[in-house]
mmCIF file of C-alpha atoms in Angstrom:
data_model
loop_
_atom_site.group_PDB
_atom_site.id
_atom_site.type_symbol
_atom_site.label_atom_id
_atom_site.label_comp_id
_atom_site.label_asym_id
_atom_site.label_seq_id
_atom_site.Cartn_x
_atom_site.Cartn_y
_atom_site.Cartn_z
ATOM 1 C CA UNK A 28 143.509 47.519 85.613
ATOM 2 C CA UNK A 29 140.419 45.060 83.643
ATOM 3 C CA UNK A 30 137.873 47.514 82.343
ATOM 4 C CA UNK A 31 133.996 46.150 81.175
ATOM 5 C CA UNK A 32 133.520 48.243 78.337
ATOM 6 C CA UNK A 33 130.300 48.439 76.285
ATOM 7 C CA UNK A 34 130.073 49.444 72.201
ATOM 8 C CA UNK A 35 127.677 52.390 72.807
ATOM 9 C CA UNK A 36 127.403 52.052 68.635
ATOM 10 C CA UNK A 37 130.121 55.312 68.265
ATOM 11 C CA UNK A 38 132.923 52.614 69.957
ATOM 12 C CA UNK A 39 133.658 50.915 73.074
ATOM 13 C CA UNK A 40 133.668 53.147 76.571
ATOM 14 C CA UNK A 41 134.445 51.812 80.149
ATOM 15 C CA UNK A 42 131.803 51.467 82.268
ATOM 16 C CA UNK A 43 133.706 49.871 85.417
ATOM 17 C CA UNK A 44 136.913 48.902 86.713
ATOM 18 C CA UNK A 45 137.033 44.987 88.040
ATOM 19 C CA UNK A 46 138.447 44.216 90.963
ATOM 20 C CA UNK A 47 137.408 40.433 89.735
ATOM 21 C CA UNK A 48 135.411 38.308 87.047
ATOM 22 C CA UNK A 49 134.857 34.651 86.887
ATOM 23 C CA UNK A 50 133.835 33.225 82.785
ATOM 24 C CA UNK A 51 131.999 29.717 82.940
ATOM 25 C CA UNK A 52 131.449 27.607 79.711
ATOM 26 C CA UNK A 53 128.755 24.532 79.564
ATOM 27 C CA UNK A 54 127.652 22.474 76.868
ATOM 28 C CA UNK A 55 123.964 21.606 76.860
ATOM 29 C CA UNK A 56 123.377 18.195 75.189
ATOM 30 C CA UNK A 57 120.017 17.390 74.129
ATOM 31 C CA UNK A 58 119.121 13.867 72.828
ATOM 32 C CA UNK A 59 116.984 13.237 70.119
ATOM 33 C CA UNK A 60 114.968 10.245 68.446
ATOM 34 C CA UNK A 61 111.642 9.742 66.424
ATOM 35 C CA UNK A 62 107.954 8.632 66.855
ATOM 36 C CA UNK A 63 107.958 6.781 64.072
ATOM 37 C CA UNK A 64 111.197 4.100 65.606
ATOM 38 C CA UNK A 65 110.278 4.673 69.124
ATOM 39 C CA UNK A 66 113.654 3.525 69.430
ATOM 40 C CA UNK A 67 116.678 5.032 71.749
ATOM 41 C CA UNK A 68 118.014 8.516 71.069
ATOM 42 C CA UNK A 69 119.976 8.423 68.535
ATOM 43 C CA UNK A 70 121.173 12.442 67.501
ATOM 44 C CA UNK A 71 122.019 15.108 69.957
ATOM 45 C CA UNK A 72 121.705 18.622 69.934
ATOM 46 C CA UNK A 73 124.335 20.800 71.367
ATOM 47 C CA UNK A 74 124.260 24.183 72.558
ATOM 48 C CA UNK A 75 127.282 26.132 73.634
ATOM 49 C CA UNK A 76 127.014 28.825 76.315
ATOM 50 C CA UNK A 77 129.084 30.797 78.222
ATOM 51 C CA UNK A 78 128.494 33.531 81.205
ATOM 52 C CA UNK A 79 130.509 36.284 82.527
ATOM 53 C CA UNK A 80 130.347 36.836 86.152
ATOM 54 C CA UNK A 81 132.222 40.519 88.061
ATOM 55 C CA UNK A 82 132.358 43.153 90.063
ATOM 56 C CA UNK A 83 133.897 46.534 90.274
ATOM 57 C CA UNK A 84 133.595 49.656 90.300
ATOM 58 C CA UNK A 85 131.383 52.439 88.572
ATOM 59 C CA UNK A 86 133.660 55.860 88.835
ATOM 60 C CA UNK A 87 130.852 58.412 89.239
ATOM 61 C CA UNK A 88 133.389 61.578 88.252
ATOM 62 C CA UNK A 89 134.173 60.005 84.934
ATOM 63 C CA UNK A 90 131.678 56.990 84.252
ATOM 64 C CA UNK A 91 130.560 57.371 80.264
ATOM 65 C CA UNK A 92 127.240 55.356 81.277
ATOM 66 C CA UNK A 93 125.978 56.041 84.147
ATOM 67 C CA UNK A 94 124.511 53.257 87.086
ATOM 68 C CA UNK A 95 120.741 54.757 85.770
ATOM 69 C CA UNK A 96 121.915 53.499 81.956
ATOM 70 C CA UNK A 97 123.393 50.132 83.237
ATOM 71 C CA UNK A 98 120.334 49.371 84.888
ATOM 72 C CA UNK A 99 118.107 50.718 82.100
ATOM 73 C CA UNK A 100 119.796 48.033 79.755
ATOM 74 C CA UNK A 101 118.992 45.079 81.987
ATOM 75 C CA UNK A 102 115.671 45.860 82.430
ATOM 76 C CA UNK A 103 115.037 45.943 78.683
ATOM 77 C CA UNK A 104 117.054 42.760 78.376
ATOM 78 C CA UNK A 105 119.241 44.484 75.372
ATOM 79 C CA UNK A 106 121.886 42.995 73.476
ATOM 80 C CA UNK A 107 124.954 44.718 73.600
ATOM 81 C CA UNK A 108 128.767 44.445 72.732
ATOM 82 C CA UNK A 109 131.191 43.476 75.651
ATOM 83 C CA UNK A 110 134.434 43.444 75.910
ATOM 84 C CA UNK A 111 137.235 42.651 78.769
ATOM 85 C CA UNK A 112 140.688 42.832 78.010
ATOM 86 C CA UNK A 113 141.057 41.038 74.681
ATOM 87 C CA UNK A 114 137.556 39.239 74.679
ATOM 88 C CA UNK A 115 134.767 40.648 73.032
ATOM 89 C CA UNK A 116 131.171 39.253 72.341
ATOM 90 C CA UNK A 117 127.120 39.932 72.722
ATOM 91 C CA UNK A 118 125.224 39.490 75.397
ATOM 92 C CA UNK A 119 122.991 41.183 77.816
ATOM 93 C CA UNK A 120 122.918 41.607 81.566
ATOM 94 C CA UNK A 121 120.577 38.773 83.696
ATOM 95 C CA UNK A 122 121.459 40.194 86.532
ATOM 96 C CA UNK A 123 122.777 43.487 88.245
ATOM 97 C CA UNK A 124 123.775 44.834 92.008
ATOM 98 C CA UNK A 125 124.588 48.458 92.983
ATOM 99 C CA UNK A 126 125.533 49.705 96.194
ATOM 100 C CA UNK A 127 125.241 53.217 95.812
ATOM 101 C CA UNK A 128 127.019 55.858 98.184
ATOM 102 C CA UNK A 129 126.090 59.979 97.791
ATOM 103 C CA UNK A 130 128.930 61.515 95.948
ATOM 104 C CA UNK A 131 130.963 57.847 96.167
ATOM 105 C CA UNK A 132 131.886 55.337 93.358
ATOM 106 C CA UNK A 133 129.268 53.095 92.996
ATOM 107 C CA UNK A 134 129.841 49.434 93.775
ATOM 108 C CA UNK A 135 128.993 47.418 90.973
ATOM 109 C CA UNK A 136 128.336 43.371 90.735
ATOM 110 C CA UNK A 137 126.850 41.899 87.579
ATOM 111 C CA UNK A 138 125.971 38.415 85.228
ATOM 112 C CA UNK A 139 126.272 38.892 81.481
ATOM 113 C CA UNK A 140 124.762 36.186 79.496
ATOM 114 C CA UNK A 141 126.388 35.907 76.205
ATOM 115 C CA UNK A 142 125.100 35.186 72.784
ATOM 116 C CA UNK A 143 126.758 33.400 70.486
ATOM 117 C CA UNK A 144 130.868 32.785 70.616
ATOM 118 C CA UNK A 145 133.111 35.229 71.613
ATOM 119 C CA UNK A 146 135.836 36.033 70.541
ATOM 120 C CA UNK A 147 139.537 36.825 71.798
ATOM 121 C CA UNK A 148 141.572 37.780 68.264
ATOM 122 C CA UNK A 149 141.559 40.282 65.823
ATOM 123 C CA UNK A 150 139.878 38.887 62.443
ATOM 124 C CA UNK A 151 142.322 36.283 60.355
ATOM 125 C CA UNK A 152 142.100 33.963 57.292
ATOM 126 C CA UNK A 153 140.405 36.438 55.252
ATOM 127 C CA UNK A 154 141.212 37.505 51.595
ATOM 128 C CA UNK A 155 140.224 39.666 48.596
ATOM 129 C CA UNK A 156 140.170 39.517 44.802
ATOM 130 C CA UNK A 157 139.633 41.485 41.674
ATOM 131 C CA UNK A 158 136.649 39.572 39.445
ATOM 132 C CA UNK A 159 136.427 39.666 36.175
ATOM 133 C CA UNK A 160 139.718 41.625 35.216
ATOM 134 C CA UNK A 161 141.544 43.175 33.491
ATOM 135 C CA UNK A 162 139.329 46.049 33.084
ATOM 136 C CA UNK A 163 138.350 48.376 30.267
ATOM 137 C CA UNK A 164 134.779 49.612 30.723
ATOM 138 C CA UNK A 165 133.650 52.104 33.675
ATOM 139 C CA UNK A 166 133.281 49.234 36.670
ATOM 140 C CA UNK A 167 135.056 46.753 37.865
ATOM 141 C CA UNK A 168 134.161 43.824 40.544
ATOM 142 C CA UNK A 169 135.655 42.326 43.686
ATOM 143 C CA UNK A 170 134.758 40.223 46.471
ATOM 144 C CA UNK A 171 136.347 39.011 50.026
ATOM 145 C CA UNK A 172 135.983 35.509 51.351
ATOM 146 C CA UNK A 173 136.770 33.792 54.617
ATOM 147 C CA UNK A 174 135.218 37.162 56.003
ATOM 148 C CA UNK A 175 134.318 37.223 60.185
ATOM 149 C CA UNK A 176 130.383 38.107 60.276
ATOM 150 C CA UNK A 177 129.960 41.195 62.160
ATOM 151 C CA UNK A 178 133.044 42.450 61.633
ATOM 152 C CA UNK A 179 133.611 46.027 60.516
ATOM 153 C CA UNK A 180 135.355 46.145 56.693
ATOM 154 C CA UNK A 181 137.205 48.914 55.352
ATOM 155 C CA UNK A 182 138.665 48.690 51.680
ATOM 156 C CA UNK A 183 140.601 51.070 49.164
ATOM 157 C CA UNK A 184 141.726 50.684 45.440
ATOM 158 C CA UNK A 185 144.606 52.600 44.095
ATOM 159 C CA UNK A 186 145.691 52.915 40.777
ATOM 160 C CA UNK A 187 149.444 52.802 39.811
ATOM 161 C CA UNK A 188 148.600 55.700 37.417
ATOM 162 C CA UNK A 189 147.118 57.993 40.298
ATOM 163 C CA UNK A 190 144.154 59.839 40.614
ATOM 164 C CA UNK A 191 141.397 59.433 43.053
ATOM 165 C CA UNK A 192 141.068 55.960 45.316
ATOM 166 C CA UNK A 193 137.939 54.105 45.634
ATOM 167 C CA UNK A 194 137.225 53.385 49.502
ATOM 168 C CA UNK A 195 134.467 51.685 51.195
ATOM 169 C CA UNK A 196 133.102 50.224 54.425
ATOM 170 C CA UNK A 197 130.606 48.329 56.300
ATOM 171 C CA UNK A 198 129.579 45.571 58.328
ATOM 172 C CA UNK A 199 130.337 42.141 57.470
ATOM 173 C CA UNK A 200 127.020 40.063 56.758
ATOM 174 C CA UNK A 201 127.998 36.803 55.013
ATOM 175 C CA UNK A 202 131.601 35.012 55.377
ATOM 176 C CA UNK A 203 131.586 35.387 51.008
ATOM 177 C CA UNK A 204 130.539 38.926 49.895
ATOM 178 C CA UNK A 205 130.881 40.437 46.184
ATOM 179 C CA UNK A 206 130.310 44.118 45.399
ATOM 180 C CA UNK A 207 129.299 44.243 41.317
ATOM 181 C CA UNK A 208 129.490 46.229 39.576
ATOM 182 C CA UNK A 209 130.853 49.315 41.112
ATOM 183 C CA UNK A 210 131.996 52.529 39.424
ATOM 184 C CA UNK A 211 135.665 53.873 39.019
ATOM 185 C CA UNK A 212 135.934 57.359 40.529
ATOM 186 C CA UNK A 213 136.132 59.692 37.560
ATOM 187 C CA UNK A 214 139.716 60.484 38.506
ATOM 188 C CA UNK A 215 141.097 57.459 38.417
ATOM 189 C CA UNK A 216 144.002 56.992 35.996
ATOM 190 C CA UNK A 217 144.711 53.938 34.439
ATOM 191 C CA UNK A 218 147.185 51.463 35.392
ATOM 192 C CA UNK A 219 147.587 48.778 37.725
ATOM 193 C CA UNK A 220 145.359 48.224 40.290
ATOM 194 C CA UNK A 221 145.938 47.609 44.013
ATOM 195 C CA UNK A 222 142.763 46.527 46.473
ATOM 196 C CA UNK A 223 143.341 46.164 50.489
ATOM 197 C CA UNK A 224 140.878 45.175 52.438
ATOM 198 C CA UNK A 225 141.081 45.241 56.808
ATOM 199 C CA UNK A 226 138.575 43.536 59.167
ATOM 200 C CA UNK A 227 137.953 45.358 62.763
ATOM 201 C CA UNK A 228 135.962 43.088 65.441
ATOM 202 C CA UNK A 229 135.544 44.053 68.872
ATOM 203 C CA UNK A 230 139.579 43.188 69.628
ATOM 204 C CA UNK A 231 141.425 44.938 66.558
ATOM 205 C CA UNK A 232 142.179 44.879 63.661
ATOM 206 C CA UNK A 233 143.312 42.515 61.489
ATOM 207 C CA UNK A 234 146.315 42.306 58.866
ATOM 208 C CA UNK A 235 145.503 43.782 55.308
ATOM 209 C CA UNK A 236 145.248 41.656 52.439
ATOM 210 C CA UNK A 237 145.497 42.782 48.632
ATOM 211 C CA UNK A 238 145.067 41.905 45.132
ATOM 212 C CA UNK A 239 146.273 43.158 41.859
ATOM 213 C CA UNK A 240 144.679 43.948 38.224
ATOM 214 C CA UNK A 241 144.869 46.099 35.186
ATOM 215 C CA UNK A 242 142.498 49.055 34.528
ATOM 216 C CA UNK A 243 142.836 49.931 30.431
ATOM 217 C CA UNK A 244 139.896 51.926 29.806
ATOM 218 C CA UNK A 245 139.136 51.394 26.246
ATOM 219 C CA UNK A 246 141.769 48.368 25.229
ATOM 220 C CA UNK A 247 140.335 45.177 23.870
ATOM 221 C CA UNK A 248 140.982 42.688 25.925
ATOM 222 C CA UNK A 249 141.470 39.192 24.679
ATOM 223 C CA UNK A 250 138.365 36.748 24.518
ATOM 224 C CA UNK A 251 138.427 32.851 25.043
ATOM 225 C CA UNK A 252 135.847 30.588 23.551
ATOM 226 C CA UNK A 253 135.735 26.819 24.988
ATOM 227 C CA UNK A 254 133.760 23.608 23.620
ATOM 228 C CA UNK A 255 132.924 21.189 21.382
ATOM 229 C CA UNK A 256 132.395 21.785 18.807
ATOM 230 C CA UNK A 257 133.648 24.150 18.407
ATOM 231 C CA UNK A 258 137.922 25.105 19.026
ATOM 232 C CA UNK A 259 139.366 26.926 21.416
ATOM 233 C CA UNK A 260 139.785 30.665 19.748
ATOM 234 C CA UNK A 261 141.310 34.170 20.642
ATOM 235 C CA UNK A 262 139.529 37.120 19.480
#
């Protein structure tokens, strides 16, 4: 069984079961010159665009939206999250059709018209890193690159010496992000450091990545100086 599921902002819920959907792709190609040469085109602009095309079945006993919230959505032409099957992306609903039975699952035809690209795999290519180490003050840095915009993160650092883990999450808003400086948790123990870092999008999750370093609190940590003229030095 396909389910159309919609991210109601808590996580995805089914809203019908397809009996069928159709996905079309197009590339509009506009071509573009100046005033000033007057000559032929000579750049083009290209848009990508896809649209999702079903039908199914709303289940009235056990629908999580209801045919009233479907339609509500298309009338106010909002954005949501789709998914079907292992494809996920934005879009909204241009156009709807419900044949609606008393006390009967309501037939269900629909067009979504997606924004931007969807995607079909759980978030790869990504990485983390320590910045900055070792560390012997109260903060330390990191960053992840190569990160899927949109995508949910969740990290945690652990300290070979114990104690208590710092953990974080949010939503992905730039493919480079760096969190500086950011506090140790008062019970965490020095030692080595371990960060892992996990990207969710709309189809999973992806496979964590990690970093080391060395927490010290307290030890001086060697300095280098580099340039003419003056020589390289250790302090």
């Amino acid at each position: 069984m396909t389910l159309l599921e919609i991210d109601t902002g808590s996580g995805f819920v089914p809203i019908a079961c397809l009996t069928s959907f159709q996905e079309s792709e197009s590339a509009n190609t506009i071509g573009t010159t100046t005033r000033d040469t007057g000559g032929w085109r000579d750049g083009f602009m290209t848009f990508q665009e896809k649209v999702i095309t079903g039908d199914g079945l709303i289940p009235v006993d056990i629908a999580l939206l209801s045919y009233e919230d479907i339609v509500a959505l298309k009338r106010a032409r909002t954005v949501f999250t789709w998914r079907i099957g292992s494809e996920t992306g934005d879009g909204l609903f241009s156009a709807i059709d419900l044949n609606i039975s008393a006390g009967e699952d309501v037939a269900f035809t629909f067009t979504i018209e997606c924004i931007g690209e969807p995607v079909n795999s759980v978030p790869t290519g990504y990485t983390v890193s320590f910045v900055n180490a070792p560390y012997t003050g109260s903060n330390f840095w990191w960053r992840m690159d190569n990160a899927e915009v949109g995508a949910t993160y969740n990290v945690e650092v652990v300290s070979s010496g114990g104690g208590d883990n710092y953990t974080n999450s949010g939503t992905v808003t730039s493919s480079t992000m760096q969190f500086i400086p950011v506090s140790f948790p008062p019970g965490m123990n020095p030692g080595t450091l371990t960060i892992t870092l996990t990207l969710t999008n709309g189809v999973g999750t992806g496979a964590p990545v990690t970093d080391t370093a060395l927490y010290a609190p307290g030890a001086s940590v060697p300095t280098i100086a580099i340039g003419p003229p003056v020589p390289t030095t250790v302090t």
